[in-house]
Amino acid sequence: GVWSMQSQFSAQSQGTWPKFILTVSSLVIAGGGSGGNDSGGGGGAGGMLVTPSTEVIAGGATYAVVVGAGAAVNGPSPQQEGSQGTPSTFTSSPSCTVLTAIGGGGGAFPANGNPGGSGGGAKGPTGSAGSGTANQGNDGGPGGPGAGSGGGGAGSAGTFASGGGVGGDGLANSILGPSTTYAGGGGGGNDSGAPVGGAGGPGGGGAGGARGSGSAASGTVNLGGGGGGSGGGPANAAAGGGGSGAAVIRIPGDICA
């Protein structure tokens, strides 16, 4: 049909002009949390939000993407718990689509892991795990003697081990073509004399530090991995920072990031 300029303007201003709806798939990952100090818990991975089908308005719409930063390296002084990573968001207006991935929780010092997209690992026998966010991640590992527990990952919770708990597994996603694993939890710091701390979870989790010597590894950039907890002992080394997140929006027949 044919419409006058006046009728078009009137229909658009009243919200009755026809809209072209586009279905997109998306992957939004927040920044990972940092590890705790002194055989501290590993940082939790940034929340991983996978949306296979989201409707957005294709014409005359505004899209905003914010990629969350990972939490900064923690320490070495003063000794403290890890910090939470920054959220990542995808917003479409005027369709009011808002997708928010929650930043990973900080690893424990002196006892309890912190909540987040995935939770931070605990420290010591009285410590409790940080909780993860439903449909984005998992809990950190529970407390135990002699080491920090691993932070949670998108695929599984962190664990406890006497030489440093292992970070939770991330999850694989192929929105960019090749399969890539994202959002692994950070490993726990070691205080039992083992030569290394807990391993970071697959998907960019940083390894924990060893007793008396080792700073921990940071999470991998653009994978949202949690940072490792630092080792115990007099070295008072730094705990690892979280890896930055990512946001990918895929439209039919094309990819934009």
PDB file of N, CA, C and O in Angstrom, residues 171-201:
ATOM      1  N   LEU A 171      31.579 -24.164  30.464  1.00  0.00           N
ATOM      2  CA  LEU A 171      30.701 -24.767  29.468  1.00  0.00           C
ATOM      3  C   LEU A 171      31.164 -24.395  28.063  1.00  0.00           C
ATOM      4  O   LEU A 171      31.576 -23.257  27.822  1.00  0.00           O
ATOM      5  N   ALA A 172      31.057 -25.367  27.142  1.00  0.00           N
ATOM      6  CA  ALA A 172      31.414 -25.118  25.742  1.00  0.00           C
ATOM      7  C   ALA A 172      30.247 -24.471  25.012  1.00  0.00           C
ATOM      8  O   ALA A 172      29.076 -24.763  25.271  1.00  0.00           O
ATOM      9  N   ASN A 173      30.591 -23.572  24.060  1.00  0.00           N
ATOM     10  CA  ASN A 173      29.582 -22.913  23.235  1.00  0.00           C
ATOM     11  C   ASN A 173      30.198 -22.632  21.870  1.00  0.00           C
ATOM     12  O   ASN A 173      31.372 -22.285  21.774  1.00  0.00           O
ATOM     13  N   SER A 174      29.404 -22.771  20.818  1.00  0.00           N
ATOM     14  CA  SER A 174      29.929 -22.616  19.456  1.00  0.00           C
ATOM     15  C   SER A 174      29.256 -21.468  18.704  1.00  0.00           C
ATOM     16  O   SER A 174      29.170 -21.494  17.471  1.00  0.00           O
ATOM     17  N   ILE A 175      28.814 -20.433  19.406  1.00  0.00           N
ATOM     18  CA  ILE A 175      28.132 -19.322  18.735  1.00  0.00           C
ATOM     19  C   ILE A 175      29.047 -18.612  17.737  1.00  0.00           C
ATOM     20  O   ILE A 175      28.589 -18.040  16.748  1.00  0.00           O
ATOM     21  N   LEU A 176      30.358 -18.647  17.970  1.00  0.00           N
ATOM     22  CA  LEU A 176      31.320 -18.022  17.050  1.00  0.00           C
ATOM     23  C   LEU A 176      31.862 -18.989  16.002  1.00  0.00           C
ATOM     24  O   LEU A 176      32.750 -18.640  15.239  1.00  0.00           O
ATOM     25  N   GLY A 177      31.336 -20.214  15.971  1.00  0.00           N
ATOM     26  CA  GLY A 177      31.820 -21.215  15.021  1.00  0.00           C
ATOM     27  C   GLY A 177      32.513 -22.346  15.752  1.00  0.00           C
ATOM     28  O   GLY A 177      31.887 -23.342  16.126  1.00  0.00           O
ATOM     29  N   PRO A 178      33.828 -22.213  16.016  1.00  0.00           N
ATOM     30  CA  PRO A 178      34.521 -23.272  16.759  1.00  0.00           C
ATOM     31  C   PRO A 178      33.998 -23.347  18.196  1.00  0.00           C
ATOM     32  O   PRO A 178      33.627 -22.336  18.790  1.00  0.00           O
ATOM     33  N   SER A 179      33.987 -24.552  18.742  1.00  0.00           N
ATOM     34  CA  SER A 179      33.559 -24.720  20.112  1.00  0.00           C
ATOM     35  C   SER A 179      34.605 -24.138  21.066  1.00  0.00           C
ATOM     36  O   SER A 179      35.790 -24.463  20.982  1.00  0.00           O
ATOM     37  N   THR A 180      34.181 -23.272  21.965  1.00  0.00           N
ATOM     38  CA  THR A 180      35.058 -22.637  22.950  1.00  0.00           C
ATOM     39  C   THR A 180      34.444 -22.827  24.328  1.00  0.00           C
ATOM     40  O   THR A 180      33.238 -22.686  24.501  1.00  0.00           O
ATOM     41  N   THR A 181      35.286 -23.158  25.300  1.00  0.00           N
ATOM     42  CA  THR A 181      34.808 -23.333  26.674  1.00  0.00           C
ATOM     43  C   THR A 181      35.006 -22.033  27.449  1.00  0.00           C
ATOM     44  O   THR A 181      36.094 -21.463  27.459  1.00  0.00           O
ATOM     45  N   TYR A 182      33.937 -21.593  28.096  1.00  0.00           N
ATOM     46  CA  TYR A 182      33.923 -20.334  28.830  1.00  0.00           C
ATOM     47  C   TYR A 182      33.626 -20.585  30.320  1.00  0.00           C
ATOM     48  O   TYR A 182      33.086 -21.611  30.701  1.00  0.00           O
ATOM     49  N   ALA A 183      33.957 -19.585  31.138  1.00  0.00           N
ATOM     50  CA  ALA A 183      33.469 -19.471  32.514  1.00  0.00           C
ATOM     51  C   ALA A 183      33.873 -20.620  33.424  1.00  0.00           C
ATOM     52  O   ALA A 183      33.032 -21.254  34.065  1.00  0.00           O
ATOM     53  N   GLY A 184      35.191 -20.889  33.499  1.00  0.00           N
ATOM     54  CA  GLY A 184      35.713 -21.852  34.468  1.00  0.00           C
ATOM     55  C   GLY A 184      36.056 -21.172  35.786  1.00  0.00           C
ATOM     56  O   GLY A 184      36.451 -19.999  35.823  1.00  0.00           O
ATOM     57  N   GLY A 185      35.912 -21.888  36.900  1.00  0.00           N
ATOM     58  CA  GLY A 185      36.205 -21.341  38.215  1.00  0.00           C
ATOM     59  C   GLY A 185      37.685 -21.333  38.541  1.00  0.00           C
ATOM     60  O   GLY A 185      38.471 -22.127  38.010  1.00  0.00           O
ATOM     61  N   GLY A 186      38.099 -20.436  39.434  1.00  0.00           N
ATOM     62  CA  GLY A 186      39.486 -20.360  39.870  1.00  0.00           C
ATOM     63  C   GLY A 186      39.826 -21.438  40.879  1.00  0.00           C
ATOM     64  O   GLY A 186      38.978 -21.875  41.660  1.00  0.00           O
ATOM     65  N   GLY A 187      41.088 -21.913  40.875  1.00  0.00           N
ATOM     66  CA  GLY A 187      41.533 -22.929  41.821  1.00  0.00           C
ATOM     67  C   GLY A 187      41.805 -22.343  43.198  1.00  0.00           C
ATOM     68  O   GLY A 187      42.123 -21.157  43.340  1.00  0.00           O
ATOM     69  N   GLY A 188      41.710 -23.170  44.232  1.00  0.00           N
ATOM     70  CA  GLY A 188      41.956 -22.725  45.591  1.00  0.00           C
ATOM     71  C   GLY A 188      43.435 -22.681  45.927  1.00  0.00           C
ATOM     72  O   GLY A 188      44.253 -23.426  45.361  1.00  0.00           O
ATOM     73  N   GLY A 189      43.810 -21.808  46.857  1.00  0.00           N
ATOM     74  CA  GLY A 189      45.189 -21.717  47.313  1.00  0.00           C
ATOM     75  C   GLY A 189      45.551 -22.869  48.232  1.00  0.00           C
ATOM     76  O   GLY A 189      44.703 -23.452  48.906  1.00  0.00           O
ATOM     77  N   ASN A 190      46.849 -23.215  48.260  1.00  0.00           N
ATOM     78  CA  ASN A 190      47.338 -24.372  49.003  1.00  0.00           C
ATOM     79  C   ASN A 190      48.055 -23.934  50.277  1.00  0.00           C
ATOM     80  O   ASN A 190      48.883 -23.024  50.257  1.00  0.00           O
ATOM     81  N   ASP A 191      47.784 -24.641  51.377  1.00  0.00           N
ATOM     82  CA  ASP A 191      48.486 -24.356  52.634  1.00  0.00           C
ATOM     83  C   ASP A 191      49.015 -25.639  53.266  1.00  0.00           C
ATOM     84  O   ASP A 191      49.273 -25.700  54.462  1.00  0.00           O
ATOM     85  N   SER A 192      49.162 -26.706  52.471  1.00  0.00           N
ATOM     86  CA  SER A 192      49.532 -28.009  53.014  1.00  0.00           C
ATOM     87  C   SER A 192      50.921 -28.467  52.601  1.00  0.00           C
ATOM     88  O   SER A 192      51.313 -29.591  52.885  1.00  0.00           O
ATOM     89  N   GLY A 193      51.690 -27.633  51.913  1.00  0.00           N
ATOM     90  CA  GLY A 193      53.027 -28.012  51.502  1.00  0.00           C
ATOM     91  C   GLY A 193      53.128 -28.624  50.125  1.00  0.00           C
ATOM     92  O   GLY A 193      54.227 -28.937  49.659  1.00  0.00           O
ATOM     93  N   ALA A 194      52.010 -28.819  49.440  1.00  0.00           N
ATOM     94  CA  ALA A 194      52.067 -29.328  48.068  1.00  0.00           C
ATOM     95  C   ALA A 194      52.732 -28.283  47.176  1.00  0.00           C
ATOM     96  O   ALA A 194      52.676 -27.080  47.447  1.00  0.00           O
ATOM     97  N   PRO A 195      53.410 -28.713  46.089  1.00  0.00           N
ATOM     98  CA  PRO A 195      54.163 -27.764  45.258  1.00  0.00           C
ATOM     99  C   PRO A 195      53.302 -26.823  44.426  1.00  0.00           C
ATOM    100  O   PRO A 195      53.803 -25.837  43.897  1.00  0.00           O
ATOM    101  N   VAL A 196      52.042 -27.141  44.275  1.00  0.00           N
ATOM    102  CA  VAL A 196      51.152 -26.285  43.486  1.00  0.00           C
ATOM    103  C   VAL A 196      49.821 -26.157  44.202  1.00  0.00           C
ATOM    104  O   VAL A 196      49.495 -26.939  45.104  1.00  0.00           O
ATOM    105  N   GLY A 197      49.044 -25.149  43.811  1.00  0.00           N
ATOM    106  CA  GLY A 197      47.686 -25.013  44.309  1.00  0.00           C
ATOM    107  C   GLY A 197      46.706 -25.763  43.428  1.00  0.00           C
ATOM    108  O   GLY A 197      47.075 -26.529  42.530  1.00  0.00           O
ATOM    109  N   GLY A 198      45.415 -25.535  43.678  1.00  0.00           N
ATOM    110  CA  GLY A 198      44.383 -26.205  42.902  1.00  0.00           C
ATOM    111  C   GLY A 198      44.318 -25.704  41.475  1.00  0.00           C
ATOM    112  O   GLY A 198      44.543 -24.525  41.191  1.00  0.00           O
ATOM    113  N   ALA A 199      44.007 -26.600  40.563  1.00  0.00           N
ATOM    114  CA  ALA A 199      43.913 -26.236  39.148  1.00  0.00           C
ATOM    115  C   ALA A 199      42.670 -25.390  38.894  1.00  0.00           C
ATOM    116  O   ALA A 199      41.628 -25.576  39.533  1.00  0.00           O
ATOM    117  N   GLY A 200      42.798 -24.460  37.954  1.00  0.00           N
ATOM    118  CA  GLY A 200      41.633 -23.721  37.506  1.00  0.00           C
ATOM    119  C   GLY A 200      40.748 -24.596  36.634  1.00  0.00           C
ATOM    120  O   GLY A 200      41.213 -25.520  35.967  1.00  0.00           O
ATOM    121  N   GLY A 201      39.463 -24.310  36.645  1.00  0.00           N
ATOM    122  CA  GLY A 201      38.532 -25.084  35.838  1.00  0.00           C
ATOM    123  C   GLY A 201      38.676 -24.786  34.357  1.00  0.00           C
ATOM    124  O   GLY A 201      39.010 -23.670  33.957  1.00  0.00           O
TER     125      GLY A 201
END
